[in-house]
XYZ file of C-alpha atoms in Angstrom:
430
model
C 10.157 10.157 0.845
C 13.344 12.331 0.044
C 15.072 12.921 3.874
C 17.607 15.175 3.478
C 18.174 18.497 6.018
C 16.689 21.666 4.079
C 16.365 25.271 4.918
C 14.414 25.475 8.079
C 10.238 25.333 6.281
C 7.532 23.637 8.465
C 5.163 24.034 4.732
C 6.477 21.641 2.895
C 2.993 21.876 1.375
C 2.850 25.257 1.176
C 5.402 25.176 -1.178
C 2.177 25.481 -3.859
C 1.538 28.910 -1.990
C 4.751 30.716 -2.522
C 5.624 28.830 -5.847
C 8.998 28.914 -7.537
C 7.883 26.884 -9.985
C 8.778 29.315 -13.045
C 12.876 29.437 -12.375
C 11.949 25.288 -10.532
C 10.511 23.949 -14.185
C 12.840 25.456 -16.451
C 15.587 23.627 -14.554
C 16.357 20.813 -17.219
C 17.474 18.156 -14.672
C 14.347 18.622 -12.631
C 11.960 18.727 -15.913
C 13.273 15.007 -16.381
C 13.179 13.762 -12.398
C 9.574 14.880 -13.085
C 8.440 13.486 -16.006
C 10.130 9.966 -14.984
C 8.731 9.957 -12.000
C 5.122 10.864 -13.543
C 5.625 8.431 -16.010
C 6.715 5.412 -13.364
C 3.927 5.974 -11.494
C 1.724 6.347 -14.600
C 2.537 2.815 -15.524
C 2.551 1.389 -12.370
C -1.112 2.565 -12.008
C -2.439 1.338 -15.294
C -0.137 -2.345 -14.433
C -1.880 -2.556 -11.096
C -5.930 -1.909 -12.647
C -4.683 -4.549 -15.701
C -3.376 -6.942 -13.099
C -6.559 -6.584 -10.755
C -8.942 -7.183 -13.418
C -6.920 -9.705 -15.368
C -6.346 -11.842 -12.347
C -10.380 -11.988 -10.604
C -11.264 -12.472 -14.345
C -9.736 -16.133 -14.378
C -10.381 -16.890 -10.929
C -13.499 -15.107 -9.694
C -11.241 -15.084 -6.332
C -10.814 -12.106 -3.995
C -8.024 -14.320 -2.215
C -6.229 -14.446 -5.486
C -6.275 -10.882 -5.681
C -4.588 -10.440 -2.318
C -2.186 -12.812 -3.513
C -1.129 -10.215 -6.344
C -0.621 -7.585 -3.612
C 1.409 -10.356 -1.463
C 3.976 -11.285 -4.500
C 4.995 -7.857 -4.777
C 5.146 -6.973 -0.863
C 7.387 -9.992 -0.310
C 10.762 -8.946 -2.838
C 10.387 -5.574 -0.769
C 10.330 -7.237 2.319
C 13.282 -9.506 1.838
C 15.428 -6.537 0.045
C 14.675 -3.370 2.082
C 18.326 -3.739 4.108
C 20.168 -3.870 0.616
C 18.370 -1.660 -1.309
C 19.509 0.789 1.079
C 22.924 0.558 0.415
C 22.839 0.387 -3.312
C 21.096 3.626 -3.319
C 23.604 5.318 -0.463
C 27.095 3.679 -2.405
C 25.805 3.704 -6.099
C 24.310 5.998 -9.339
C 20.757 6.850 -8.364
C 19.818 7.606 -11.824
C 21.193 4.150 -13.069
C 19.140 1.895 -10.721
C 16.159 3.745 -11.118
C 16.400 2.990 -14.657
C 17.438 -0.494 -14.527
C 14.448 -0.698 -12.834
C 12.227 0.854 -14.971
C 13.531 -1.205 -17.737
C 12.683 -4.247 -15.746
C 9.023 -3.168 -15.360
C 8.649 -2.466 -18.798
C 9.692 -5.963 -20.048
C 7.225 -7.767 -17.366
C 4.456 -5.473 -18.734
C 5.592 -6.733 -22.532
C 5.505 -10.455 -21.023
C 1.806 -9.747 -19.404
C 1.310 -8.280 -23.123
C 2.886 -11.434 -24.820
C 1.003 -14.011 -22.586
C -2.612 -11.882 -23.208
C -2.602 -12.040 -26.936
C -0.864 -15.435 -26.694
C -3.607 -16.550 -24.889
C -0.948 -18.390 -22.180
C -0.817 -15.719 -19.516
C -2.175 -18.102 -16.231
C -2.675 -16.511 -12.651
C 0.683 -18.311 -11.620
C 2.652 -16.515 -14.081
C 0.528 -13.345 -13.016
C 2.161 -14.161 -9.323
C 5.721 -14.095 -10.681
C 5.333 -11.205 -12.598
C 3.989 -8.945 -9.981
C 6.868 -10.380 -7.757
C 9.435 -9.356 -10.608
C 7.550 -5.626 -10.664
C 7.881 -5.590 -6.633
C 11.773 -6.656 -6.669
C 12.057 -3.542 -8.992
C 10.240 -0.831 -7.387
C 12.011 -2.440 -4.218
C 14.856 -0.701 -5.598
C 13.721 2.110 -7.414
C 11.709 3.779 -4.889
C 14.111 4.544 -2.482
C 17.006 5.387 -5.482
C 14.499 8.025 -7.291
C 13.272 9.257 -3.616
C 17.016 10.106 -2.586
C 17.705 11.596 -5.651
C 16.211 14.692 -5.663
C 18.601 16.909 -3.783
C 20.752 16.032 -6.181
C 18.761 17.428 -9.134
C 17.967 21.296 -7.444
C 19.824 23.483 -5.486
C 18.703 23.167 -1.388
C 16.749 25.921 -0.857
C 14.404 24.676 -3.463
C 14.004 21.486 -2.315
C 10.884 21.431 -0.683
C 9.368 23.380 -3.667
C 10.498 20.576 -5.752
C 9.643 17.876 -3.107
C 5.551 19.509 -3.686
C 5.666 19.649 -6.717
C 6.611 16.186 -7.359
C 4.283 14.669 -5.100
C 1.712 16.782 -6.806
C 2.741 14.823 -10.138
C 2.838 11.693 -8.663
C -0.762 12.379 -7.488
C -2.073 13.346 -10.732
C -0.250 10.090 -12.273
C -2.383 8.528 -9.269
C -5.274 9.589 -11.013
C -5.060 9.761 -14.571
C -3.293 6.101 -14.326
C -6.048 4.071 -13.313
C -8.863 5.629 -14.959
C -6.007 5.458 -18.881
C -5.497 1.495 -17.669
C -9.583 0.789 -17.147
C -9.876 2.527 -20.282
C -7.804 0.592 -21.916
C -8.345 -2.745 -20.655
C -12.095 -1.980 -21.740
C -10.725 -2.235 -25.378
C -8.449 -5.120 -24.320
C -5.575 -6.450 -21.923
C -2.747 -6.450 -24.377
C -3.039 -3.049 -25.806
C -2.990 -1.858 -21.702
C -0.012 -4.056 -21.096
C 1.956 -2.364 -24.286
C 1.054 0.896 -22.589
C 2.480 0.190 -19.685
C 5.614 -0.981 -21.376
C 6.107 2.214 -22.936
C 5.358 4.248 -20.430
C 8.234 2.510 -18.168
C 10.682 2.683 -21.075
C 10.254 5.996 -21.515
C 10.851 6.902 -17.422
C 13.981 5.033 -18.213
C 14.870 7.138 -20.762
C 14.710 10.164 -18.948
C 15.746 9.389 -15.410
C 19.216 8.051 -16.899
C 19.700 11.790 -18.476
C 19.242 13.663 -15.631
C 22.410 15.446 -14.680
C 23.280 15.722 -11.054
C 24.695 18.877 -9.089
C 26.298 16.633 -6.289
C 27.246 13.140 -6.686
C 24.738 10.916 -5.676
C 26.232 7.953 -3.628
C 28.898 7.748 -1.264
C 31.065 4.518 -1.189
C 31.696 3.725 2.152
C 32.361 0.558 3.678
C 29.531 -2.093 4.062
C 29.541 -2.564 7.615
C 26.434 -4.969 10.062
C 26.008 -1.318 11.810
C 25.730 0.496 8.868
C 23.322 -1.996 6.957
C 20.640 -1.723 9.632
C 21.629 2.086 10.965
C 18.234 3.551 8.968
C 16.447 0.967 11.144
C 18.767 2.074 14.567
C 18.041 5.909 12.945
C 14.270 5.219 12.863
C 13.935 3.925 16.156
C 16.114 6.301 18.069
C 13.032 8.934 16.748
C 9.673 8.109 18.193
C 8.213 10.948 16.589
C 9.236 9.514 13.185
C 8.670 5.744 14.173
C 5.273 6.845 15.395
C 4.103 8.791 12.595
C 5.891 6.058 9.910
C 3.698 3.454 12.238
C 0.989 4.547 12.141
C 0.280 5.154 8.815
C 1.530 1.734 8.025
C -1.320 0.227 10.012
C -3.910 2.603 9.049
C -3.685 1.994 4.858
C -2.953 -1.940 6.248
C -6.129 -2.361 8.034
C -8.442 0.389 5.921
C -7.387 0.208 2.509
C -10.230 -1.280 0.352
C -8.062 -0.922 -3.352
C -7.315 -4.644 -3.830
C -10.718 -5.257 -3.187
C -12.125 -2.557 -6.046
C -12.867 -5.218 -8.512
C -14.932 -7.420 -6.389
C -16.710 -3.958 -5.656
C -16.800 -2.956 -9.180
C -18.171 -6.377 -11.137
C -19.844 -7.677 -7.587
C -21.519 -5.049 -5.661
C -21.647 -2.379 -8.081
C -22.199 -4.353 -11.524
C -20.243 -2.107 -13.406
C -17.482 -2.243 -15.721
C -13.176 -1.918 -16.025
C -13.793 1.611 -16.840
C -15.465 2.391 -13.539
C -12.896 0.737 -11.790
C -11.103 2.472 -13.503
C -12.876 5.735 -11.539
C -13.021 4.018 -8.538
C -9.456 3.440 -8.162
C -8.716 7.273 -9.306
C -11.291 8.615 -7.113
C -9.228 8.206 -4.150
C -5.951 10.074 -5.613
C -8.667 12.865 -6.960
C -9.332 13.473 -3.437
C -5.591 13.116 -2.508
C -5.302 16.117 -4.799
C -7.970 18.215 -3.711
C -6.337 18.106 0.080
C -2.506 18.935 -1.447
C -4.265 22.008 -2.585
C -6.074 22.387 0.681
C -2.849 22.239 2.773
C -1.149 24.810 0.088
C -3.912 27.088 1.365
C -4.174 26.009 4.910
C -0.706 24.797 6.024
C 0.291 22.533 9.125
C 1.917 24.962 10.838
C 0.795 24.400 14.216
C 0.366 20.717 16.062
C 0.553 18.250 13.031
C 0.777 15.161 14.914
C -2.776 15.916 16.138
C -3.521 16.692 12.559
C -2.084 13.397 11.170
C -4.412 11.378 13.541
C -7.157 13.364 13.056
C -6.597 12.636 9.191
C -6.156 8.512 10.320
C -9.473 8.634 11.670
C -11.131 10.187 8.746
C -9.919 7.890 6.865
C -11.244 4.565 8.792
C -15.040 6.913 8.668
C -14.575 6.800 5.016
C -13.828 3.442 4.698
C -16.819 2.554 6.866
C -18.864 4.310 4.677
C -17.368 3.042 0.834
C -17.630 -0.450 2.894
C -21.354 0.170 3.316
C -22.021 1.621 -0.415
C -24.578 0.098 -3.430
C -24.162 3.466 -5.242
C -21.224 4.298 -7.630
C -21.902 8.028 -6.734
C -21.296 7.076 -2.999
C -18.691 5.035 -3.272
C -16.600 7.537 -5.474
C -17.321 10.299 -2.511
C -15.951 7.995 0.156
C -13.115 7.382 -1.560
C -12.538 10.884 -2.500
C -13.121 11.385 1.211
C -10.724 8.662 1.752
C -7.348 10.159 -0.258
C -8.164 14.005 1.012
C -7.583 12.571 4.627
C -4.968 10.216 3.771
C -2.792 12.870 1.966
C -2.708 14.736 5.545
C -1.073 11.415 6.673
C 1.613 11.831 3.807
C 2.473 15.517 3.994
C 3.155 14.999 7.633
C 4.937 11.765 7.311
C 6.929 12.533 4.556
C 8.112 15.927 5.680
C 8.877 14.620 9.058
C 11.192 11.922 7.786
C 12.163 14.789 5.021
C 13.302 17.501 7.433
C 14.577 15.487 10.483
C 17.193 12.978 8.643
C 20.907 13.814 7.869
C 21.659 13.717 4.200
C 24.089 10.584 4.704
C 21.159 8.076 5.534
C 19.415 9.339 2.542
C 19.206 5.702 0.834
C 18.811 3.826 3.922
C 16.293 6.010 5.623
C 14.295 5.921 2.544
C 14.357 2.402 2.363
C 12.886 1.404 5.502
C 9.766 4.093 4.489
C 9.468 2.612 1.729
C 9.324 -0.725 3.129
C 6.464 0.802 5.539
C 4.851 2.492 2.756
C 5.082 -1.291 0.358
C 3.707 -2.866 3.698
C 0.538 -0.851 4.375
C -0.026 -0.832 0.167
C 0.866 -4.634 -0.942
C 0.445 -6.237 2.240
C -2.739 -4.736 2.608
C -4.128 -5.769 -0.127
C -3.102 -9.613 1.312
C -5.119 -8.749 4.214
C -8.043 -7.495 2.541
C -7.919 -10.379 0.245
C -7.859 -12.828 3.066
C -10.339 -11.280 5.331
C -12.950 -10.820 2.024
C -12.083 -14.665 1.605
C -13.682 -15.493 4.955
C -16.189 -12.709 5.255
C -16.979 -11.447 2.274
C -15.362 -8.252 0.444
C -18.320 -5.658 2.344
C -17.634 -7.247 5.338
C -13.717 -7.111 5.598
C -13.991 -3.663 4.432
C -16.026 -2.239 7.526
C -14.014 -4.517 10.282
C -10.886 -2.827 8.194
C -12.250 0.629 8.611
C -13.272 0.294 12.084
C -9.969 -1.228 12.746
C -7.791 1.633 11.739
C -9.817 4.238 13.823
C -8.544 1.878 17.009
C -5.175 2.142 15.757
C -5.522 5.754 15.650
C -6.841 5.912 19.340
C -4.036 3.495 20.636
C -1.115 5.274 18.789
C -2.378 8.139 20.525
C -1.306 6.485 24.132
C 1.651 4.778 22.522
C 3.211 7.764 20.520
C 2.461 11.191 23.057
C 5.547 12.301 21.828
C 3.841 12.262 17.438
C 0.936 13.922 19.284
C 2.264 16.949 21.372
C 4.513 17.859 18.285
C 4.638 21.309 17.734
C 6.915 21.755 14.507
C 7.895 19.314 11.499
C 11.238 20.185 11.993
C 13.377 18.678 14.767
C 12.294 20.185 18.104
C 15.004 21.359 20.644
C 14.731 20.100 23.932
C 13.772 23.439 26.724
C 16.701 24.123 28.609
C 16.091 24.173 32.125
C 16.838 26.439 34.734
C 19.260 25.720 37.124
C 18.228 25.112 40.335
C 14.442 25.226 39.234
């Protein structure tokens, strides 16, 4: 999620493998991108189990917990073409904070309202919607602002490494906020609020080696050119694509605590575990690829990772055993992260440095589709067929997206290189 043009690397993951991080981590400005970025995600992991739980709690409704997922897809929806710009014409490091400031007082109000005894699933609604405008525009600010925190040629060290925090926030963060929320809702709220106050904190004291935004004019072209840039690159529209469909149709998360309380009988501390289970394996295959890199053909591997991923599904779909269900989901994030490293490298290494913002905007809008609106989906579908149910049709439905992108896409599927290919020259008179 950072584009920007690099040294030539087709590892971004391998960056693990040959390892600056000694001279990377005692660079001040990138010790603070990382721990704001560890501590956003922290909090937005712990907010999202609190919300889950708090919400099918009062309404015993798996609908209602798509809705949550649907109030904060729709703010990113409606604000991916400005977003954009604010992050290409203004201070990175101030947005991202406003931001995080603004996610810290909704997670005080969901504290307020829980020992107030006044927090209703309406207000619930509005609150996640106030947490989606937010990240709307922090994602893509904090994702274009690394290059301006390390010199180039460590960029896709740093790019690693962060995701590599942002996975281990993935899993510590859930299992903290079922923790937590097992001793009470308001004490996991507070934490939350912290945690987001003190990403502000840092992320506004980061000092830049290049200035972050460029102030050109607002033009119609320029508004939608990360849309025109996206579709002018099939391998990138593909690969963007189909992940968006894949986590849309086979991602089971909104639907953890109907599995947890329903299926499973258990408690907010294993869903908790079942929501970090998936990031655990997420993990496992970022240390994988640092050992095994995509050099070779990684279109073929990022389908090949798709279809893993609807199997795994299937099977956490078909589950009565917490054992089970934590291996499938494990299963699920070790396949999904091949989906990531390809995706995000490709949009990484293949987009000029001046759509940074915009670029990132519209994969983040794909990313905020496939993760909020999918939990919509699932919500709905469990609504009419029951959560086991819409999980297997889901499952089964993002292996036949993987088959059909296949067909749609040749050009995501014959790609040899993460890095823009150069068309053959021909011969004349071949």
């Amino acid at each position: 999620m950072n584009p920007s043009s690099p040294a030539p690397d087709d590892d971004p993951a391998g960056a693990f493998e040959r390892a600056a991080p000694p001279a990377l981590m005692r660079n001040r400005a990138f010790q603070r991108f990382w721990g704001a970025r560890v501590l956003s995600s922290l909090s937005f992991q712990m907010l999202a189990v609190a919300m889950g739980w708090h919400i099918y709690a009062l309404t015993h409704s798996a609908f209602a917990l798509g809705l949550v997922g649907l109030a904060q897809f729709l703010p990113m929806f409606v604000l991916t073409l400005v977003v954009g710009h604010v992050a290409d014409r203004y201070d990175r490091r101030r947005i991202a904070a406003i931001c995080q400031g603004v996610e810290s007082v909704a997670a005080l109000v969901f504290a307020w309202g829980t020992f107030g005894g006044w927090l209703s699933a309406p207000l619930i609604y509005l609150l996640a919607a106030c947490v989606g405008a937010a990240r709307a525009f922090e994602s893509p600010a904090i994702s274009s602002l690394l290059p301006g925190v390390v010199p180039r040629p460590q960029l896709p060290q740093a790019t690693a490494w962060a995701t590599a925090a942002n996975q281990t926030a993935q899993i510590v963060g859930p299992a903290f906020g079922g923790l937590l929320y097992g001793i009470g809702a308001g004490p996991a709220y507070l934490a939350c609020a912290l945690s987001f106050a003190l990403a502000a904190a840092l992320v506004v004291t980061i000092p830049l080696q290049t200035k972050p935004a460029s102030r050109a004019p607002v033009t119609l072209e320029s508004v939608f050119s990360g849309i025109a840039f996206i579709r002018s690159q099939p391998v990138i529209l593909g690969a963007l694509s189909l992940d968006l469909f894949a986590v849309l149709f086979g991602g089971a998360t909104a639907l953890l605590p109907v599995f947890a309380r329903d299926i499973l009988h258990a408690g907010p501390i294993e869903l908790g575990l079942l929501r970090s289970a998936s990031a655990v394996g997420a993990l496992a295959g970022t240390i994988w690829l640092a050992h095994f890199p995509l050099r070779r053909r990684p279109g073929a591997a990022m389908f090949g990772g798709v279809i893993v991923f609807g199997l795994a599904t299937v099977a956490f779909g078909l589950s009565h055993s917490l054992i089970v269900s934590l291996v499938a989901l494990a299963l699920l994030g070790a396949s999904d992260v091949v989906s990531v490293v390809v995706r995000l490298s490709l949009v990484q290494l293949r987009t000029p440095d001046e759509m940074l913002g915009r670029v990132s905007a519209v994969n983040s809008l794909f990313i905020g589709t496939s993760n909020q609106l999918g939990e919509f989906e699932s919500g709905v579908t469990a609504g009419w067929w029951g959560a086991q149910r819409a999980v297997l049709i889901g499952g089964l439905a993002t292996i036949g997206v993987a088959l059909l992108w296949m067909k749609l896409f040749p050009e995501l599927r014959g790609t040899r290189s993460l890095e823009r290919e150069e068309p053959t020259p021909t011969t004349a008179g071949a």
